[in-house]
mmCIF file of C-alpha atoms in Angstrom:
data_model
loop_
_atom_site.group_PDB
_atom_site.id
_atom_site.type_symbol
_atom_site.label_atom_id
_atom_site.label_comp_id
_atom_site.label_asym_id
_atom_site.label_seq_id
_atom_site.Cartn_x
_atom_site.Cartn_y
_atom_site.Cartn_z
ATOM 1 C CA MET R 83 -77.041 51.995 18.903
ATOM 2 C CA PHE R 84 -80.989 54.011 18.060
ATOM 3 C CA ARG R 85 -83.236 55.850 20.158
ATOM 4 C CA THR R 86 -85.519 55.311 17.573
ATOM 5 C CA VAL R 87 -87.934 54.022 14.582
ATOM 6 C CA GLU R 88 -87.376 57.787 12.944
ATOM 7 C CA GLU R 89 -83.304 57.944 13.606
ATOM 8 C CA PHE R 90 -82.638 54.281 11.810
ATOM 9 C CA ARG R 91 -85.312 54.648 9.147
ATOM 10 C CA LYS R 92 -83.487 58.234 8.270
ATOM 11 C CA SER R 93 -79.591 56.493 8.651
ATOM 12 C CA LYS R 94 -76.975 55.486 6.707
ATOM 13 C CA THR R 95 -77.212 51.984 7.468
ATOM 14 C CA TRP R 96 -81.375 51.341 6.080
ATOM 15 C CA GLN R 97 -80.343 53.081 2.898
ATOM 16 C CA ARG R 98 -77.112 51.211 2.285
ATOM 17 C CA PHE R 99 -79.509 48.226 3.217
ATOM 18 C CA ILE R 100 -82.380 48.531 1.104
ATOM 19 C CA LEU R 101 -80.790 50.183 -2.013
ATOM 20 C CA ALA R 102 -78.072 47.068 -2.140
ATOM 21 C CA LEU R 103 -81.529 45.005 -2.260
ATOM 22 C CA LYS R 104 -83.218 46.859 -4.406
ATOM 23 C CA LEU R 105 -80.627 45.526 -6.613
ATOM 24 C CA GLU R 106 -79.827 41.677 -5.426
ATOM 25 C CA ARG R 107 -83.768 41.202 -6.360
ATOM 26 C CA LEU R 108 -83.704 43.684 -10.226
ATOM 27 C CA GLY R 109 -86.466 41.681 -12.286
ATOM 28 C CA ASP R 110 -85.241 40.377 -15.756
ATOM 29 C CA GLY R 111 -86.892 43.788 -17.536
ATOM 30 C CA GLY R 112 -84.957 45.797 -14.692
ATOM 31 C CA ALA R 113 -86.932 46.674 -12.259
ATOM 32 C CA ASN R 114 -88.147 45.239 -8.802
ATOM 33 C CA ILE R 115 -91.194 43.074 -8.096
ATOM 34 C CA CYS R 116 -93.559 44.465 -5.990
ATOM 35 C CA ALA R 117 -93.922 41.448 -2.966
ATOM 36 C CA HIS R 118 -97.743 43.089 -2.682
ATOM 37 C CA CYS R 119 -99.746 43.442 -5.498
ATOM 38 C CA GLY R 120 -97.253 41.472 -7.937
ATOM 39 C CA LYS R 121 -96.475 43.977 -10.446
ATOM 40 C CA PRO R 122 -93.074 45.686 -11.539
ATOM 41 C CA ILE R 123 -92.544 48.654 -9.771
ATOM 42 C CA ILE R 124 -90.938 51.379 -12.056
ATOM 43 C CA ALA R 125 -90.278 54.240 -10.567
ATOM 44 C CA LYS R 126 -87.433 53.982 -7.765
ATOM 45 C CA TYR R 127 -89.226 56.924 -5.429
ATOM 46 C CA ASP R 128 -92.416 54.461 -5.691
ATOM 47 C CA CYS R 129 -89.902 52.139 -3.989
ATOM 48 C CA ILE R 130 -90.626 50.360 -0.802
ATOM 49 C CA GLY R 131 -89.208 48.345 1.977
ATOM 50 C CA HIS R 132 -91.755 46.989 4.269
ATOM 51 C CA HIS R 133 -91.225 44.798 7.043
ATOM 52 C CA THR R 134 -93.326 42.565 7.375
ATOM 53 C CA ILE R 135 -92.209 42.270 11.313
ATOM 54 C CA GLU R 136 -92.782 45.421 12.113
ATOM 55 C CA VAL R 137 -90.070 47.502 13.944
ATOM 56 C CA THR R 138 -90.760 48.880 16.858
ATOM 57 C CA GLN R 139 -89.123 51.513 19.624
ATOM 58 C CA ASP R 140 -87.953 47.923 21.467
ATOM 59 C CA ASN R 141 -86.427 46.091 18.510
ATOM 60 C CA VAL R 142 -84.877 49.275 16.542
ATOM 61 C CA ASN R 143 -81.361 48.021 17.471
ATOM 62 C CA ASP R 144 -82.008 43.963 16.424
ATOM 63 C CA ALA R 145 -80.486 43.613 13.109
ATOM 64 C CA THR R 146 -82.388 40.565 12.734
ATOM 65 C CA VAL R 147 -85.918 42.208 12.144
ATOM 66 C CA THR R 148 -84.106 45.940 11.165
ATOM 67 C CA LEU R 149 -81.203 44.011 8.368
ATOM 68 C CA ASN R 150 -82.563 40.791 7.057
ATOM 69 C CA PRO R 151 -83.623 40.565 4.376
ATOM 70 C CA ASP R 152 -85.889 37.513 4.646
ATOM 71 C CA ASN R 153 -87.768 40.442 7.036
ATOM 72 C CA VAL R 154 -88.168 42.881 4.609
ATOM 73 C CA GLU R 155 -89.999 43.413 1.258
ATOM 74 C CA LEU R 156 -89.710 45.806 -1.912
ATOM 75 C CA VAL R 157 -93.681 47.764 -2.487
ATOM 76 C CA HIS R 158 -95.151 50.161 -4.089
ATOM 77 C CA HIS R 159 -96.368 52.731 -2.250
ATOM 78 C CA ARG R 160 -99.640 52.915 -2.445
ATOM 79 C CA CYS R 161 -99.409 49.220 -1.470
ATOM 80 C CA HIS R 162 -97.376 49.981 1.760
ATOM 81 C CA ASN R 163 -100.353 52.399 2.892
ATOM 82 C CA LYS R 164 -102.440 49.027 1.966
ATOM 83 C CA ILE R 165 -100.490 47.041 4.223
ATOM 84 C CA HIS R 166 -100.422 49.339 7.700
ATOM 85 C CA ASP R 167 -104.359 50.556 6.564
ATOM 86 C CA ARG R 168 -105.784 46.772 6.964
ATOM 87 C CA TRP R 169 -102.974 46.610 10.063
ATOM 88 C CA GLN R 170 -103.521 48.798 11.571
ATOM 89 C CA GLY R 171 -107.811 48.896 10.737
ATOM 90 C CA GLY R 172 -107.524 52.457 9.480
ATOM 91 C CA ASN R 173 -107.845 54.158 13.101
ATOM 92 C CA PRO R 174 -106.753 57.979 11.466
ATOM 93 C CA TYR R 175 -104.007 58.419 14.241
ATOM 94 C CA SER R 176 -102.607 55.042 14.221
ATOM 95 C CA LYS R 177 -98.692 55.528 14.282
ATOM 96 C CA HIS R 178 -99.120 54.846 10.809
ATOM 97 C CA GLY R 179 -101.678 56.475 9.877
ATOM 98 C CA ARG R 180 -100.505 59.877 10.261
ATOM 99 C CA GLU R 181 -97.438 59.917 7.896
ATOM 100 C CA VAL R 182 -96.533 63.750 5.814
ATOM 101 C CA TYR R 183 -95.232 63.447 2.228
ATOM 102 C CA MET R 184 -93.454 66.296 0.515
ATOM 103 C CA VAL R 185 -93.595 65.719 -3.083
ATOM 104 C CA TRP R 186 -91.565 67.832 -5.001
ATOM 105 C CA GLY R 187 -89.439 68.272 -8.722
ATOM 106 C CA SER R 188 -89.984 70.109 -12.046
ATOM 107 C CA PRO R 189 -93.056 71.346 -13.080
ATOM 108 C CA CYS R 190 -95.383 69.339 -15.449
ATOM 109 C CA SER R 191 -92.914 66.467 -13.681
ATOM 110 C CA GLY R 192 -95.431 64.238 -12.803
ATOM 111 C CA LYS R 193 -96.113 64.781 -9.321
ATOM 112 C CA THR R 194 -100.043 65.967 -8.520
ATOM 113 C CA SER R 195 -100.924 62.355 -10.436
ATOM 114 C CA TRP R 196 -98.650 60.327 -8.488
ATOM 115 C CA VAL R 197 -100.315 61.861 -5.041
ATOM 116 C CA GLU R 198 -103.964 61.134 -6.763
ATOM 117 C CA ASP R 199 -102.800 57.714 -7.416
ATOM 118 C CA ASN R 200 -101.806 57.368 -3.899
ATOM 119 C CA ALA R 201 -103.394 59.676 -1.780
ATOM 120 C CA ALA R 202 -107.188 57.984 -0.295
ATOM 121 C CA PRO R 203 -109.731 60.107 -0.026
ATOM 122 C CA GLU R 204 -109.570 60.908 3.547
ATOM 123 C CA ASP R 205 -105.902 61.571 2.846
ATOM 124 C CA LEU R 206 -104.848 65.446 3.395
ATOM 125 C CA VAL R 207 -103.480 67.164 0.169
ATOM 126 C CA VAL R 208 -101.708 70.381 0.207
ATOM 127 C CA ASP R 209 -101.161 70.485 -3.750
ATOM 128 C CA VAL R 210 -100.312 75.554 -5.080
ATOM 129 C CA ASP R 211 -102.460 74.434 -8.440
ATOM 130 C CA LYS R 212 -105.377 73.698 -7.154
ATOM 131 C CA LEU R 213 -105.608 76.386 -4.157
ATOM 132 C CA PHE R 214 -105.356 78.790 -7.107
ATOM 133 C CA ALA R 215 -107.977 77.521 -8.919
ATOM 134 C CA ALA R 216 -110.072 76.926 -6.095
ATOM 135 C CA ILE R 217 -109.539 80.750 -5.270
ATOM 136 C CA CYS R 218 -110.403 82.612 -8.906
ATOM 137 C CA THR R 219 -111.399 81.187 -12.309
ATOM 138 C CA ALA R 220 -108.252 80.994 -14.456
ATOM 139 C CA GLY R 221 -108.605 77.598 -14.142
ATOM 140 C CA ILE R 222 -105.925 74.821 -12.736
ATOM 141 C CA TYR R 223 -103.328 76.073 -15.143
ATOM 142 C CA ASN R 224 -102.874 79.761 -14.262
ATOM 143 C CA LYS R 225 -101.971 81.892 -11.044
ATOM 144 C CA PRO R 226 -102.678 85.284 -11.026
ATOM 145 C CA SER R 227 -99.523 86.795 -9.571
ATOM 146 C CA GLY R 228 -101.993 89.533 -7.565
ATOM 147 C CA LEU R 229 -103.483 86.347 -5.956
ATOM 148 C CA LEU R 230 -100.792 84.458 -4.719
ATOM 149 C CA PRO R 231 -100.567 86.062 -1.329
ATOM 150 C CA SER R 232 -103.905 84.908 -0.666
ATOM 151 C CA ALA R 233 -102.781 81.254 -2.062
ATOM 152 C CA MET R 234 -99.502 81.136 0.490
ATOM 153 C CA VAL R 235 -102.816 82.271 3.540
ATOM 154 C CA VAL R 236 -103.909 79.413 3.159
ATOM 155 C CA ARG R 237 -101.188 77.244 2.354
ATOM 156 C CA ASN R 238 -99.652 78.108 5.188
ATOM 157 C CA ALA R 239 -102.416 77.770 7.123
ATOM 158 C CA LEU R 240 -102.837 74.040 5.713
ATOM 159 C CA LEU R 241 -98.992 73.313 7.254
ATOM 160 C CA ASP R 242 -99.343 74.459 10.115
ATOM 161 C CA HIS R 243 -102.091 72.189 10.534
ATOM 162 C CA ILE R 244 -99.741 69.411 9.868
ATOM 163 C CA LYS R 245 -96.952 70.659 12.268
ATOM 164 C CA VAL R 246 -99.606 70.164 15.035
ATOM 165 C CA ARG R 247 -101.638 66.545 13.596
ATOM 166 C CA ALA R 248 -104.781 68.278 14.001
ATOM 167 C CA GLY R 249 -107.454 67.277 11.948
ATOM 168 C CA LYS R 250 -108.984 63.827 11.733
ATOM 169 C CA TRP R 251 -106.877 62.991 8.324
ATOM 170 C CA GLN R 252 -104.808 59.840 7.731
ATOM 171 C CA ARG R 253 -101.554 61.237 5.842
ATOM 172 C CA ALA R 254 -100.677 64.427 4.937
ATOM 173 C CA TRP R 255 -98.910 65.305 0.898
ATOM 174 C CA VAL R 256 -97.353 68.857 0.795
ATOM 175 C CA ILE R 257 -96.895 69.085 -3.432
ATOM 176 C CA GLY R 258 -94.555 71.859 -4.873
ATOM 177 C CA GLY R 259 -91.951 71.917 -6.729
ATOM 178 C CA TYR R 260 -89.029 72.679 -3.722
ATOM 179 C CA PRO R 261 -85.869 73.389 -5.607
ATOM 180 C CA LEU R 262 -84.053 74.828 -3.286
ATOM 181 C CA LEU R 263 -82.006 72.010 -0.739
ATOM 182 C CA MET R 264 -82.447 74.367 1.992
ATOM 183 C CA GLU R 265 -85.684 74.627 1.974
ATOM 184 C CA ARG R 266 -86.316 71.750 1.754
ATOM 185 C CA VAL R 267 -84.629 70.049 4.141
ATOM 186 C CA ARG R 268 -86.160 72.856 6.670
ATOM 187 C CA LEU R 269 -89.998 71.736 5.139
ATOM 188 C CA THR R 270 -88.935 68.480 6.321
ATOM 189 C CA GLN R 271 -88.515 69.034 9.970
ATOM 190 C CA SER R 272 -90.714 71.875 9.963
ATOM 191 C CA LEU R 273 -93.209 69.165 8.860
ATOM 192 C CA GLY R 274 -92.025 65.969 9.593
ATOM 193 C CA ALA R 275 -92.131 64.641 6.750
ATOM 194 C CA GLU R 276 -90.490 62.076 4.583
ATOM 195 C CA SER R 277 -89.029 63.394 1.244
ATOM 196 C CA LEU R 278 -90.292 61.810 -2.159
ATOM 197 C CA PHE R 279 -88.613 63.357 -5.038
ATOM 198 C CA ILE R 280 -90.775 62.747 -8.298
ATOM 199 C CA GLU R 281 -87.882 62.681 -10.970
ATOM 200 C CA CYS R 282 -88.509 63.247 -14.972
ATOM 201 C CA PRO R 283 -86.453 64.720 -17.838
ATOM 202 C CA LYS R 284 -86.661 68.121 -18.510
ATOM 203 C CA SER R 285 -87.197 67.069 -22.313
ATOM 204 C CA LEU R 286 -90.309 65.597 -21.315
ATOM 205 C CA CYS R 287 -91.805 68.206 -18.984
ATOM 206 C CA LEU R 288 -91.456 70.444 -21.077
ATOM 207 C CA GLU R 289 -93.044 68.752 -23.319
ATOM 208 C CA ARG R 290 -96.100 68.703 -21.151
ATOM 209 C CA ALA R 291 -95.759 71.997 -20.860
ATOM 210 C CA VAL R 292 -97.025 72.516 -23.910
ATOM 211 C CA GLN R 293 -100.065 71.287 -23.886
ATOM 212 C CA ARG R 294 -99.964 73.643 -21.166
ATOM 213 C CA SER R 295 -98.720 77.002 -21.383
ATOM 214 C CA VAL R 296 -95.912 78.900 -22.165
ATOM 215 C CA ILE R 297 -95.816 79.950 -18.707
ATOM 216 C CA TRP R 298 -95.350 77.043 -17.680
ATOM 217 C CA SER R 299 -92.937 76.238 -20.072
ATOM 218 C CA LYS R 300 -91.115 79.359 -17.787
ATOM 219 C CA ALA R 301 -91.562 77.904 -14.973
ATOM 220 C CA ILE R 302 -89.798 74.721 -15.852
ATOM 221 C CA GLU R 303 -86.739 76.860 -16.605
ATOM 222 C CA GLN R 304 -86.623 78.712 -14.465
ATOM 223 C CA TRP R 305 -86.685 75.045 -11.759
ATOM 224 C CA TRP R 306 -84.062 73.421 -13.566
ATOM 225 C CA ASP R 307 -82.208 77.079 -13.011
ATOM 226 C CA SER R 308 -82.052 77.230 -9.638
ATOM 227 C CA TYR R 309 -82.710 72.456 -8.622
ATOM 228 C CA GLN R 310 -80.111 71.224 -6.067
ATOM 229 C CA PRO R 311 -79.932 68.340 -5.759
ATOM 230 C CA ASP R 312 -80.043 66.159 -2.688
ATOM 231 C CA PRO R 313 -76.612 65.633 -1.589
ATOM 232 C CA PRO R 314 -75.526 61.259 -2.325
ATOM 233 C CA GLY R 315 -77.373 59.107 0.000
ATOM 234 C CA SER R 316 -79.672 61.693 2.314
ATOM 235 C CA SER R 317 -83.528 60.166 1.448
ATOM 236 C CA GLY R 318 -83.959 57.405 2.588
ATOM 237 C CA ASP R 319 -86.708 54.500 2.468
ATOM 238 C CA GLY R 320 -90.173 53.429 4.431
ATOM 239 C CA PHE R 321 -91.077 50.194 6.519
#
């Protein structure tokens, strides 16, 4: 028995179900097809299990709703947000409009680009790279070490803002490296956030870093040296 929708969403029951459904619905090209826009879902972190009959506190233990393949569509993350915005009338205070995502991965893995493709204009985005660019003239790809404490003050203030769901933002996206497992667990729990790992091979990250600076190459090496993957089956999928 599940006490809340959130408990079901993070359960191994749902994780096993949605994984099996994704494998069952793989197309000829090896990708799932978005039921909303009809385009392939290339990255597995971009594939969301959407319940057409919404899971609520009243039906969370009704398997004919929660674990019924006929009631679950596979959609892009951005399509999932569009679906719920339409159903909820774009209300920033609706339960689907106060979601928090922790988007993490190696430097140069494409975290910021992915968020820019998925976030709405009214969403709150906390990106340390852009915070540095906002408080100095060094540019987005340079982080003067002397300004790190100042950047962290701004970041932590925004995280506190998210924790209590202050403001009128629809969703919040927290972007960072977060290679250490315990740091990710602590942050997702304190923010009430969903963890989204942006997977990218180290070789491709290093290739992208060449276009920036040697500092980024070092940052990538350090990230991979300290990276601790999530335990198998620990990441859930949205609704």
